[in-house]
mmCIF file of C-alpha atoms in Angstrom:
data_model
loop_
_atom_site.group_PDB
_atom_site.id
_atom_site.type_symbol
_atom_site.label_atom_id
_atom_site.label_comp_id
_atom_site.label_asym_id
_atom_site.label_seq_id
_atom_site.Cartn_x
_atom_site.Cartn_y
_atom_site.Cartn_z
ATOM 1 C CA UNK A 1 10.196 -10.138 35.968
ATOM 2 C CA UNK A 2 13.375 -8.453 36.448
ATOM 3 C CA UNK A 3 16.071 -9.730 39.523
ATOM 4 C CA UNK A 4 18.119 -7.151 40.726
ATOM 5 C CA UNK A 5 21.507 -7.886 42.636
ATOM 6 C CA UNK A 6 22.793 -5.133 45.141
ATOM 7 C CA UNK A 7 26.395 -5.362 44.756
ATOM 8 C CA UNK A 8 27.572 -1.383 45.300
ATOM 9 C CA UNK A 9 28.347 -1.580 48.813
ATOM 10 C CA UNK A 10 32.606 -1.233 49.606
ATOM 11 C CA UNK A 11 32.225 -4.405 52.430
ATOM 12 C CA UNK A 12 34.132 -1.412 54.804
ATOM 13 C CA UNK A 13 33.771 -3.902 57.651
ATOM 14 C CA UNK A 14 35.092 -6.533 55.971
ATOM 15 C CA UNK A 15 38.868 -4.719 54.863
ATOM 16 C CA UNK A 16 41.031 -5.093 54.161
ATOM 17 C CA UNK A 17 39.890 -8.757 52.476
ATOM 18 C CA UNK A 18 37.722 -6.402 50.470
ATOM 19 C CA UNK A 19 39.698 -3.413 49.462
ATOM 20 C CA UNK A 20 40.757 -4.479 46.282
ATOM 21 C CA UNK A 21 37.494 -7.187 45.445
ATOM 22 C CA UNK A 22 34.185 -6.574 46.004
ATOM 23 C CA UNK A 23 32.639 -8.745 48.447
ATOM 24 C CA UNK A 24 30.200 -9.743 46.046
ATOM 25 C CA UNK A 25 33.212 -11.895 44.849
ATOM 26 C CA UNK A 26 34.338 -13.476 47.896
ATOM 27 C CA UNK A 27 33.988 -17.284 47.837
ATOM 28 C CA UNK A 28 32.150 -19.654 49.911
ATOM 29 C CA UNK A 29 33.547 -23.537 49.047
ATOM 30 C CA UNK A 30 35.300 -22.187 45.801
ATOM 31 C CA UNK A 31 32.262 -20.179 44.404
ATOM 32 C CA UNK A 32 31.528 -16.444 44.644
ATOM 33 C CA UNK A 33 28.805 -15.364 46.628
ATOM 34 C CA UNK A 34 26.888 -13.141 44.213
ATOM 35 C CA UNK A 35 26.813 -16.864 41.986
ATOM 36 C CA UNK A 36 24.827 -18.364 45.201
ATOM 37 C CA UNK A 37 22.341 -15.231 44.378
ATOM 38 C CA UNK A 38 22.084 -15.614 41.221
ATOM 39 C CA UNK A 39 21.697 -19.377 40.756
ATOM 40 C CA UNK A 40 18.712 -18.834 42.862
ATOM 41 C CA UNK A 41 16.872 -18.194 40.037
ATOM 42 C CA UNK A 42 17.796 -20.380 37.465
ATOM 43 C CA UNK A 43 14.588 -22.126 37.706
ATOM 44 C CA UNK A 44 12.135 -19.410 38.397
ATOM 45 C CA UNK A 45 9.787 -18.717 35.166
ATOM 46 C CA UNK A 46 9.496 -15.661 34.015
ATOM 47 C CA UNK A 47 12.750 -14.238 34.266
ATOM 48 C CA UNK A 48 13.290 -11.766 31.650
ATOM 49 C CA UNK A 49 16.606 -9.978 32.724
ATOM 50 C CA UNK A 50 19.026 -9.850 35.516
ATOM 51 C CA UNK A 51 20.814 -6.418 36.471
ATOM 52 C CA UNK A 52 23.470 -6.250 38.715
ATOM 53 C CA UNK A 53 24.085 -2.636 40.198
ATOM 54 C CA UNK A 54 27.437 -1.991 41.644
ATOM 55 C CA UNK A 55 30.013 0.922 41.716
ATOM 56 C CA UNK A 56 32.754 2.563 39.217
ATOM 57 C CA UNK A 57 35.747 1.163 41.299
ATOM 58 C CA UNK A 58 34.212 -2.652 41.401
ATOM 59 C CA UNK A 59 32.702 -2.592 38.008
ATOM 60 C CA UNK A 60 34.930 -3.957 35.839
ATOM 61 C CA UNK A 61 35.298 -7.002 38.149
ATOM 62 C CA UNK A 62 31.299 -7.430 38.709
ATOM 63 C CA UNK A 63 31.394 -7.345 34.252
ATOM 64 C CA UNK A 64 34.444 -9.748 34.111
ATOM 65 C CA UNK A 65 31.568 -12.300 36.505
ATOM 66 C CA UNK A 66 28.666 -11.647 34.843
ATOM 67 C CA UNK A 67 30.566 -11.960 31.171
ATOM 68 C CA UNK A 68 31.108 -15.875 32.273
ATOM 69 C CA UNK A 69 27.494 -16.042 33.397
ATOM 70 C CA UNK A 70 25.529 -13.791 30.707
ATOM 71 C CA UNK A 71 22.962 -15.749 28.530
ATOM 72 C CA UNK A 72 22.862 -18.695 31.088
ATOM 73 C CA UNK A 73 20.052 -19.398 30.983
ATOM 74 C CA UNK A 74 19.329 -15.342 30.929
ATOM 75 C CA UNK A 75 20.885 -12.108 29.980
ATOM 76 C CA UNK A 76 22.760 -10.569 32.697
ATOM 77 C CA UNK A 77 23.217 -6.670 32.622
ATOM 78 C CA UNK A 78 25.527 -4.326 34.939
ATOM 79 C CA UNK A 79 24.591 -1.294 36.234
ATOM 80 C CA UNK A 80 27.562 1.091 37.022
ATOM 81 C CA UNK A 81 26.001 3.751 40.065
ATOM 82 C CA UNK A 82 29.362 6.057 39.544
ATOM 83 C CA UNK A 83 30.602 5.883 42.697
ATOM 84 C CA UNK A 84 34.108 5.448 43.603
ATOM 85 C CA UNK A 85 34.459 5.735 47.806
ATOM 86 C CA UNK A 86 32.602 4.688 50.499
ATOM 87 C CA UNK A 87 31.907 8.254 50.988
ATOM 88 C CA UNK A 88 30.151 8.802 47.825
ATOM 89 C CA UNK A 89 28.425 5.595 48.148
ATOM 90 C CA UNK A 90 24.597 5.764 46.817
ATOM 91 C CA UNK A 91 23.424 3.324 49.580
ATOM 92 C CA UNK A 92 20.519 0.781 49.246
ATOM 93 C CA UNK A 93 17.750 2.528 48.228
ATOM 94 C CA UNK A 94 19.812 5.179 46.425
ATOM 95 C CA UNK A 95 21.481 2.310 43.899
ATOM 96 C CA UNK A 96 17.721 1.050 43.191
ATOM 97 C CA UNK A 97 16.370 4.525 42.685
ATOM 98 C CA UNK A 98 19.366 4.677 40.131
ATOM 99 C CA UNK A 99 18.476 1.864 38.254
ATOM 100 C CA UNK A 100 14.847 3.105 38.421
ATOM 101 C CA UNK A 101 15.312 6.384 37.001
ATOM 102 C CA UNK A 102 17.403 4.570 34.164
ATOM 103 C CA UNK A 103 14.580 2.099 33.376
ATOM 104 C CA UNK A 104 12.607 2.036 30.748
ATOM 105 C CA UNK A 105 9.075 0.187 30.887
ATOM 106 C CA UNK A 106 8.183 -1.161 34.642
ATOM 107 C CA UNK A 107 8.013 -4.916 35.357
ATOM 108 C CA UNK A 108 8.209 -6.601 38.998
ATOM 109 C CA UNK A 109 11.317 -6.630 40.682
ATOM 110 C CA UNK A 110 13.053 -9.061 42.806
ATOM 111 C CA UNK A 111 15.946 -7.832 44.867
ATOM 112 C CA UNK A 112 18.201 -9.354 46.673
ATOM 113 C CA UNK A 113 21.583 -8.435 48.310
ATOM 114 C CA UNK A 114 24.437 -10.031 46.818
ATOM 115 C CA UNK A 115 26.228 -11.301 49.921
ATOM 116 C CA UNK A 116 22.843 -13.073 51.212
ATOM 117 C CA UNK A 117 23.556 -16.400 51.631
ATOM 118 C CA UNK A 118 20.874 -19.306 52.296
ATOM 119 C CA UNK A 119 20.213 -22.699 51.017
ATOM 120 C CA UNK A 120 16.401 -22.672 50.756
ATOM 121 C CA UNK A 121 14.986 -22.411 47.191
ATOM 122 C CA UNK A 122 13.311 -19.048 46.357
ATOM 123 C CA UNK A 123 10.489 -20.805 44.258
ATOM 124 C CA UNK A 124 7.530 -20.416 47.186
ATOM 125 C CA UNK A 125 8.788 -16.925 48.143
ATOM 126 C CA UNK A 126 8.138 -15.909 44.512
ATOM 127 C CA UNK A 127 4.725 -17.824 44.079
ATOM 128 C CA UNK A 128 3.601 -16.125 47.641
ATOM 129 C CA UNK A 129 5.019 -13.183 46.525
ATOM 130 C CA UNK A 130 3.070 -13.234 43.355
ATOM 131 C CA UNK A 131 -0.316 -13.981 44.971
ATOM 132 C CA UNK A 132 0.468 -10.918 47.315
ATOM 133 C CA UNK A 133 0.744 -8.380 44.794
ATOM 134 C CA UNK A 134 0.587 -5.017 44.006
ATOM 135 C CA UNK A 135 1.466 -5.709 47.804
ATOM 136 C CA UNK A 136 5.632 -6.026 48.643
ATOM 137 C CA UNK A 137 6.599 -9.311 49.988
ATOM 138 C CA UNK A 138 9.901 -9.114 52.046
ATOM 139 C CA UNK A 139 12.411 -12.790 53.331
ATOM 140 C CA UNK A 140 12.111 -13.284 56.498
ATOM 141 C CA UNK A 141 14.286 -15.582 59.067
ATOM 142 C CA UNK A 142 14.570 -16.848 62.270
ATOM 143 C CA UNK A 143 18.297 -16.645 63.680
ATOM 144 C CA UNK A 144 17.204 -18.283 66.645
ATOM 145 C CA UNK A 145 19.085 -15.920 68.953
ATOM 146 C CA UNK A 146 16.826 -13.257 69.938
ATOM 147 C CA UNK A 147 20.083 -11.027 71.680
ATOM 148 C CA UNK A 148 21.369 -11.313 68.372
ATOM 149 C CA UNK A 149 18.537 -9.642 66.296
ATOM 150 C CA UNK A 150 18.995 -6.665 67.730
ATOM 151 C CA UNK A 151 21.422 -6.656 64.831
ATOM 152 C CA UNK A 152 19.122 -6.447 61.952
ATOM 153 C CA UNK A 153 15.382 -4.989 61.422
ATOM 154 C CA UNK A 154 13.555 -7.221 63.925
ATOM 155 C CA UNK A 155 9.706 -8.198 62.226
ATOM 156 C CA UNK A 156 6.425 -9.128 63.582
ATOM 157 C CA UNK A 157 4.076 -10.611 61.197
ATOM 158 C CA UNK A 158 0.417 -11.361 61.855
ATOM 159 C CA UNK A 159 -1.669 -15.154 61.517
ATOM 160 C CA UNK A 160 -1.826 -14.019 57.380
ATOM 161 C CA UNK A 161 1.850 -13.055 57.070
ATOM 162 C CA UNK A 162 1.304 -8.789 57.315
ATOM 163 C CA UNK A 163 3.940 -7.011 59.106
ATOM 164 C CA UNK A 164 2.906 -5.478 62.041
ATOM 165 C CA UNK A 165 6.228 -3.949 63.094
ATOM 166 C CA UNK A 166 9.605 -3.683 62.219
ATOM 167 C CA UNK A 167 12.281 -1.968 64.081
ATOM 168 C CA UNK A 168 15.879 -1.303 63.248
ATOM 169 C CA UNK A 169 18.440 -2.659 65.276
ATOM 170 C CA UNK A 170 15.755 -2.619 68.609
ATOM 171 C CA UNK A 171 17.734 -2.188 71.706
ATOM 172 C CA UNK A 172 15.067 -4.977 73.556
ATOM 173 C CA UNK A 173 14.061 -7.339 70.587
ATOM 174 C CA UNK A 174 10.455 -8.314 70.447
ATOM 175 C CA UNK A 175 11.415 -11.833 68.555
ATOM 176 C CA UNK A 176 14.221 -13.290 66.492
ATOM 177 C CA UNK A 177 12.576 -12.973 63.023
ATOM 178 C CA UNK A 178 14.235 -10.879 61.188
ATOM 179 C CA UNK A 179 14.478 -9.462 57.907
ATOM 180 C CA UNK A 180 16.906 -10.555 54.986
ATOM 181 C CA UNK A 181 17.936 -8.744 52.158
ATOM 182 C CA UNK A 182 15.431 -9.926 49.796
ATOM 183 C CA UNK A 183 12.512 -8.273 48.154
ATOM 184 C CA UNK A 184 9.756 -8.967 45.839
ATOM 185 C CA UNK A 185 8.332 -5.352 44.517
ATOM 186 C CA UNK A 186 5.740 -5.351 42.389
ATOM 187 C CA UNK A 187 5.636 -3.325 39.803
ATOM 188 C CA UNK A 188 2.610 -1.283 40.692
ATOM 189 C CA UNK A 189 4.455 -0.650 43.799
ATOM 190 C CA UNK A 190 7.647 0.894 42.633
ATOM 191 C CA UNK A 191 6.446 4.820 43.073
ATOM 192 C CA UNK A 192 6.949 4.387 46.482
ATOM 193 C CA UNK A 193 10.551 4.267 46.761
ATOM 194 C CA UNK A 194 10.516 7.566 44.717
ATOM 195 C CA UNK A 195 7.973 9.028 47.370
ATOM 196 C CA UNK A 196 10.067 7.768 50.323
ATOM 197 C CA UNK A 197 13.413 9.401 49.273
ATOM 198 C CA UNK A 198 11.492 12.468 48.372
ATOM 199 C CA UNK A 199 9.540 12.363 52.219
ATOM 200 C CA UNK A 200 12.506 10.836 54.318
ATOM 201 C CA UNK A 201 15.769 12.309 52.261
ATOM 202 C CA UNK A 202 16.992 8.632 53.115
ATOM 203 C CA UNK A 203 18.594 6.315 50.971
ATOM 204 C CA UNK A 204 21.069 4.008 52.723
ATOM 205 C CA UNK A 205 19.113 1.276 54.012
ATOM 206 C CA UNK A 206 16.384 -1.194 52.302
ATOM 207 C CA UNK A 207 15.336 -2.232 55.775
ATOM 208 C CA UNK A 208 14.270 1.565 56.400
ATOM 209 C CA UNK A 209 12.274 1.322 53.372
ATOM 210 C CA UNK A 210 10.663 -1.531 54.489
ATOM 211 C CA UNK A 211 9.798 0.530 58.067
ATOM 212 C CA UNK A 212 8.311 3.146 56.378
ATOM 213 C CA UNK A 213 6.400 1.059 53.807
ATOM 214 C CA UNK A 214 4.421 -1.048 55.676
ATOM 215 C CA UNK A 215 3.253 2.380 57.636
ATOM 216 C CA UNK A 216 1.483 3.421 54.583
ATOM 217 C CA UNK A 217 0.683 0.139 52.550
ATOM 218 C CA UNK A 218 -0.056 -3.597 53.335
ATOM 219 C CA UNK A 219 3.613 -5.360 53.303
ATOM 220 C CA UNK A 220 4.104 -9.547 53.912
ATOM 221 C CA UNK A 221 6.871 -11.397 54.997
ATOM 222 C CA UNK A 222 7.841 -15.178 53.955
ATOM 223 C CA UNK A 223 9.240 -17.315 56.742
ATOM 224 C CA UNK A 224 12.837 -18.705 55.095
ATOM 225 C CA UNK A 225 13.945 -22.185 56.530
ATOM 226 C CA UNK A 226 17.552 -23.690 56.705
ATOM 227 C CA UNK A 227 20.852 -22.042 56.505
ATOM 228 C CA UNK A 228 20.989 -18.141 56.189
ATOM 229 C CA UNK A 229 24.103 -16.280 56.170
ATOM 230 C CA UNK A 230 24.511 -12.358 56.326
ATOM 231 C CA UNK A 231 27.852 -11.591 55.261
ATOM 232 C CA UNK A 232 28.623 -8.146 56.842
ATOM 233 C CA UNK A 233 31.804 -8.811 59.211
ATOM 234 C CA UNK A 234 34.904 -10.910 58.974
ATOM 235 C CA UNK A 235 33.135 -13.329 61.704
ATOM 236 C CA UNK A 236 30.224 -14.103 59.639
ATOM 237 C CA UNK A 237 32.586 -14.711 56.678
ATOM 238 C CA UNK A 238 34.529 -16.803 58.290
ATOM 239 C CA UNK A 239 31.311 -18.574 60.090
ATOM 240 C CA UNK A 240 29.717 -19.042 56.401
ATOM 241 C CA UNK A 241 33.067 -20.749 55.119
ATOM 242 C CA UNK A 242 33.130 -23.306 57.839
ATOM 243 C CA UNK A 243 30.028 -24.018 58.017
ATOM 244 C CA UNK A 244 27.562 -23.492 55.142
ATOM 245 C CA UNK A 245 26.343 -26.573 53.826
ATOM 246 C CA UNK A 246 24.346 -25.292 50.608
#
């Protein structure tokens, strides 16, 4: 099982706290966020490799983290997309179609966004996630504020956990489930992102993915409980500081 951390995003909404580190490396209570991400996994079995894609002008910082963390308890390898602007930026699925075409044998991915913050363990999303394969399992979380996921990619899932819809940034909000930035694809399932770029020409966001996927193949969601934190704005930021407990 390889876990791959989405850190080439340039946090534009976030500047200027983030022009000159990526937000990957912003700290919540002393520690940077992409160590919440990773430490998620520290117990998991099976991991045989973390990679941590980012971009040419964040690099060397993202190496300089992952040199202090490499070999603990697993080996921790960077992935430099080439970027340097927000403008050339890859997006989403374009940074994991990178590291795709750069792989060499397939084995099941777990993504995960690098400023998604939460205090639940990641153990039963994996087992379920497991169980569900060659089908992609997807975190899912309830903000509890159903004007407010109109934000993010809004999910219904049925009595087994199937999506049944998701919509991006719905005007009119069917619920307040909504998606997080994490992914379990297995590797059977991997061809599809290939066929989506080449059918949509899209690869900014892995929510859109997600839209499209469950369209043409059976996709789950697992219900996260707790504290979940989606650090896009200086608000959330500044929310997760005061108030994450994890």
């Amino acid at each position: 099982m390889k876990i791959l951390i989405l850190a080439g995003g340039y946090g534009t909404r976030l500047y200027p706290i983030v022009k000159d580190i990526p937000k990957a490396l912003l700290e919540v209570h002393g520690k940077p966020l992409i160590t919440f991400a990773l430490e998620k996994f520290l117990k998991v079995d099976g991991v045989d490799e973390v990679c941590v894609v980012t971009n040419d002008k964040f690099a060397p910082l993202i190496s300089a983290w992952a040199d202090k963390h490499n070999g603990k308890p697993f080996r921790i390898r960077v992935v430099n997309d080439g970027t340097r602007t927000p403008e050339e930026r890859l997006g989403a699925i374009g940074d994991l179609l990178y590291v795709l075409d750069h792989e060499g044998s397939p084995s099941d991915w777990v993504v995960i966004g690098s400023d998604n913050l939460f205090d639940g363990g990641i153990g039963r999303f994996i087992d379920l996630s497991c169980a569900k394969a060659p089908a992609v399992t997807i975190g899912c979380y309830d903000i509890g504020d159903i004007k407010k996921a109109g934000n993010y990619g809004v999910i219904e899932l049925d009595a087994s956990g199937k999506i049944l819809s998701l919509e991006e940034k719905p005007k009119e909000p069917k619920s307040a489930l909504i998606s997080m930035c994490l992914y379990f694809f297995p590797k059977d399932s991997l061809g599809f992102i290939r066929t989506f770029v080449d059918e949509t020409n899209s690869r900014d966001t892995t929510g859109g993915y997600i839209q499209w996927l469950y369209k043409k193949s059976d996709t789950y969601g697992f219900k996260f409980q707790g504290e979940w934190y989606d650090i896009g704005s200086l608000e959330s930021y500044q929310d997760a500081q005061q108030n994450f407990s994890g």
